[in-house]
């Protein structure tokens, strides 16, 4: 292919009208200071190698879903045509929601929006991305370490899913005003198995229930370690405190609703989280 032909092919890809797409902007927290200072380039490289491996797997699959990695941020988008498109979007969000460096995790914060977007190869832009970024990192951002969406996006997804029921099992109102909602990646796999037995088998692959609960417990311990570490820093302490609330709520929900899916060994792990809740003075605020 000559230079002019190659240029024309590139222009054909990107000089197009926007599509309506669901998009998530996910930002890994702590890269400006803590992670760069405390981890080797090898350790950080492992995380992004896993991300790139996942991105290539997604690129080669049958779904109309795209992933772009921009420094310490990840953009995921999907053109919603079927119910499985919706499920697969949140499946991929779950895969990127709990990254790990060495023996510790990395918190994420993100925004989800629906609207006009161009996403092709590594080029992504459009009003929907601006909205998702604004909810994650802009004027509408929260100090809470969550993947969030506006009420408008939640209402759109509710209508799209009709009576399927899964949305309310994985996305929860952030406050009584219900102006923002947040996605719980821990509960996604459980809700999928119970509510969406009619979905594609491909969506049920990946982590086992035991692995998810093991990770949940390690994440719980990591949050507690950060609460001790940042005991004198109110802003950071509050971030991990509310992240801990989400983890404990996840454990409570799994034990209450999804216990039939969980082995006796994993139930004992959930009980460890909940017994720590009862003993901790801090947890009285819950």
XYZ file of C-alpha atoms in Angstrom:
286
model
C 0.000 0.000 0.000
C 1.488 3.383 -1.007
C 1.531 6.408 1.277
C -1.445 8.153 -0.343
C -3.572 5.000 -0.288
C -2.703 4.378 3.349
C -3.640 7.978 4.189
C -6.988 7.579 2.425
C -7.729 4.352 4.319
C -7.053 6.090 7.627
C -9.334 8.993 6.662
C -12.124 6.545 5.732
C -11.929 5.026 9.208
C -12.156 8.282 11.106
C -14.140 10.718 8.944
C -17.506 9.299 9.935
C -20.630 10.413 11.741
C -20.829 9.613 15.443
C -22.394 6.349 16.602
C -24.572 5.987 19.684
C -22.401 4.023 22.109
C -22.196 3.199 25.805
C -18.780 4.290 27.082
C -16.830 3.911 30.326
C -13.855 6.047 31.304
C -11.914 4.258 34.064
C -8.974 5.926 35.798
C -6.445 4.073 37.938
C -5.815 6.000 41.138
C -2.439 6.823 42.679
C -0.246 6.897 39.586
C 0.889 10.475 40.104
C 2.661 9.666 43.331
C 2.154 6.466 45.281
C 2.381 3.849 42.526
C 5.239 5.424 40.585
C 7.238 5.888 43.807
C 6.532 2.518 45.393
C 6.627 0.045 42.482
C 9.222 -0.913 39.909
C 8.672 -0.412 36.194
C 8.546 -4.219 35.917
C 5.648 -4.477 38.402
C 3.676 -1.692 36.738
C 4.474 -3.173 33.329
C 2.840 -6.450 34.367
C -0.471 -4.633 34.967
C -0.476 -2.930 31.586
C 0.638 -6.119 29.852
C -2.464 -7.815 31.275
C -4.574 -4.868 30.134
C -3.101 -5.044 26.633
C -3.660 -8.811 26.521
C -7.318 -8.283 27.483
C -7.648 -5.498 24.915
C -6.376 -7.746 22.123
C -8.653 -10.596 23.161
C -11.617 -8.226 23.079
C -10.547 -6.805 19.706
C -10.498 -10.295 18.191
C -13.829 -11.490 19.560
C -17.258 -11.347 17.958
C -18.615 -8.416 19.938
C -18.795 -4.786 18.836
C -16.867 -3.628 21.881
C -13.682 -1.549 21.835
C -11.000 -0.779 24.426
C -8.394 1.986 24.319
C -5.689 2.391 26.977
C -4.490 5.977 27.489
C -1.669 6.173 30.037
C -3.319 5.155 33.362
C -6.860 5.395 31.968
C -9.013 2.895 30.081
C -11.868 3.685 27.686
C -14.393 0.912 26.967
C -17.283 1.363 24.549
C -20.032 -0.751 23.014
C -22.766 -0.247 20.449
C -25.861 -1.564 22.207
C -27.924 -3.664 19.811
C -28.737 -6.737 21.902
C -29.059 -7.630 25.570
C -25.773 -9.538 25.368
C -24.034 -6.332 24.215
C -25.109 -4.792 27.520
C -23.927 -7.813 29.520
C -20.589 -7.973 27.745
C -19.906 -4.258 28.324
C -20.229 -4.693 32.086
C -18.328 -7.984 31.947
C -15.360 -6.115 30.461
C -15.748 -3.256 32.966
C -15.516 -5.901 35.717
C -12.293 -7.256 34.230
C -10.636 -3.815 34.419
C -12.170 -2.738 37.748
C -9.811 -4.501 40.187
C -6.214 -4.220 38.892
C -3.354 -5.551 40.990
C 0.321 -4.578 41.309
C 2.510 -7.122 43.095
C 0.579 -8.129 46.229
C -1.523 -4.962 46.450
C -4.485 -3.677 44.486
C -5.076 -0.377 42.709
C -8.273 1.576 43.306
C -10.187 2.845 40.273
C -12.673 5.630 39.694
C -14.782 5.848 36.581
C -17.723 7.283 34.709
C -20.217 5.660 32.317
C -22.277 7.579 29.742
C -24.335 6.931 26.628
C -24.359 9.083 23.530
C -22.416 10.207 20.465
C -18.974 8.645 20.169
C -16.301 7.771 17.625
C -14.150 4.826 18.745
C -11.908 3.173 16.184
C -8.523 1.562 16.907
C -6.806 3.802 19.487
C -8.711 6.950 18.509
C -11.714 7.791 20.657
C -13.613 11.085 21.010
C -17.092 12.523 21.257
C -19.661 14.044 23.648
C -20.292 10.693 25.403
C -16.599 10.397 26.316
C -16.657 13.973 27.636
C -19.649 13.050 29.827
C -17.995 9.860 31.116
C -14.757 11.735 31.879
C -16.652 14.548 33.602
C -18.412 12.059 35.906
C -15.120 10.337 36.694
C -12.621 13.199 36.837
C -14.379 16.481 35.995
C -16.976 18.767 37.535
C -19.314 15.904 38.422
C -16.658 13.662 39.933
C -16.946 12.177 43.393
C -14.251 11.406 45.938
C -15.813 7.944 46.153
C -13.757 5.277 44.395
C -16.527 3.920 42.178
C -17.562 3.530 38.559
C -20.575 5.851 38.327
C -23.251 6.998 35.906
C -25.870 9.727 35.813
C -29.588 9.146 36.297
C -30.116 9.748 32.569
C -27.765 6.891 31.671
C -29.314 4.625 34.293
C -32.815 5.374 32.949
C -31.680 4.665 29.396
C -30.175 1.305 30.442
C -33.314 0.449 32.421
C -35.424 0.957 29.304
C -32.932 -0.928 27.154
C -32.932 -3.965 29.475
C -36.714 -3.820 29.848
C -37.789 -6.518 32.330
C -34.483 -8.421 32.504
C -33.800 -7.235 36.056
C -30.024 -7.463 36.083
C -29.344 -3.713 36.073
C -30.771 -3.198 39.568
C -28.685 -6.150 40.790
C -25.389 -4.579 39.711
C -26.033 -0.804 39.676
C -27.165 1.032 42.825
C -28.251 4.591 43.681
C -25.444 6.609 45.214
C -27.733 8.673 47.440
C -31.377 9.283 48.272
C -31.687 11.825 45.444
C -30.796 9.066 42.945
C -28.993 11.558 40.703
C -26.025 9.185 40.348
C -25.698 5.403 40.364
C -22.645 3.170 40.759
C -21.641 -0.195 39.309
C -20.661 -3.022 41.697
C -18.225 -5.262 39.809
C -18.107 -7.857 42.608
C -21.801 -8.652 42.276
C -21.805 -8.806 38.486
C -20.879 -12.494 38.159
C -23.384 -13.576 40.797
C -26.227 -11.575 39.280
C -25.413 -12.885 35.816
C -25.630 -16.511 36.906
C -28.948 -16.033 38.703
C -30.801 -13.562 36.491
C -29.365 -14.163 33.029
C -29.341 -17.891 32.524
C -30.480 -17.207 28.971
C -27.378 -15.172 28.101
C -24.459 -16.303 25.967
C -22.298 -18.980 27.593
C -19.255 -16.887 26.702
C -20.322 -14.365 29.335
C -20.205 -16.964 32.099
C -16.543 -17.807 31.591
C -13.653 -16.187 33.436
C -13.182 -16.062 37.198
C -14.740 -18.768 39.339
C -16.992 -17.804 42.250
C -14.285 -18.943 44.678
C -11.680 -16.736 42.988
C -14.001 -13.728 43.147
C -14.625 -14.208 46.878
C -10.915 -14.788 47.563
C -10.151 -11.536 45.741
C -12.938 -9.759 47.614
C -11.380 -10.792 50.932
C -7.884 -9.702 49.849
C -9.365 -6.412 48.666
C -11.025 -6.022 52.058
C -7.690 -6.545 53.835
C -5.982 -4.115 51.451
C -8.587 -1.447 52.259
C -8.036 -1.958 55.975
C -4.286 -1.606 55.482
C -4.855 1.700 53.670
C -7.125 2.959 56.453
C -4.282 2.410 58.906
C -1.743 3.892 56.503
C -3.775 7.070 55.910
C -5.184 7.456 59.409
C -3.840 11.031 59.588
C -4.961 12.028 56.080
C -8.716 12.663 56.199
C -9.215 12.880 52.431
C -7.484 9.577 51.640
C -8.874 7.886 54.741
C -12.433 8.713 53.656
C -11.827 7.334 50.164
C -10.802 3.941 51.518
C -13.439 4.030 54.238
C -16.259 4.326 51.695
C -14.590 1.762 49.456
C -14.601 -0.554 52.479
C -18.339 0.064 52.910
C -18.904 -1.078 49.307
C -16.866 -4.237 49.903
C -18.747 -5.101 53.096
C -22.067 -4.449 51.365
C -20.964 -6.797 48.568
C -20.142 -9.520 51.097
C -23.491 -9.032 52.848
C -25.379 -9.220 49.540
C -23.541 -12.355 48.407
C -24.260 -14.105 51.697
C -27.903 -13.002 51.741
C -28.927 -13.498 48.097
C -26.333 -15.653 46.344
C -25.363 -18.095 49.087
C -26.548 -21.073 47.020
C -23.744 -20.372 44.523
C -21.032 -20.290 47.179
C -19.052 -23.212 48.606
C -18.796 -23.757 52.358
C -15.142 -22.658 52.219
C -16.094 -19.395 50.529
C -18.962 -18.793 52.973
C -16.400 -18.937 55.786
C -14.384 -16.231 53.990
C -17.484 -14.028 53.738
C -18.082 -14.626 57.448
C -14.552 -13.357 58.168
C -15.374 -10.069 56.491
C -18.677 -9.728 58.315
C -17.251 -10.748 61.700
C -14.554 -8.090 61.319
C -17.367 -5.628 60.669
C -18.977 -6.400 64.013
C -15.726 -6.078 65.969
C -14.435 -2.844 64.446
C -15.298 0.450 66.131
C -14.968 2.182 62.812
C -17.599 -0.059 61.272
C -20.246 1.173 63.706
C -20.682 4.056 61.252
C -22.001 1.537 58.707
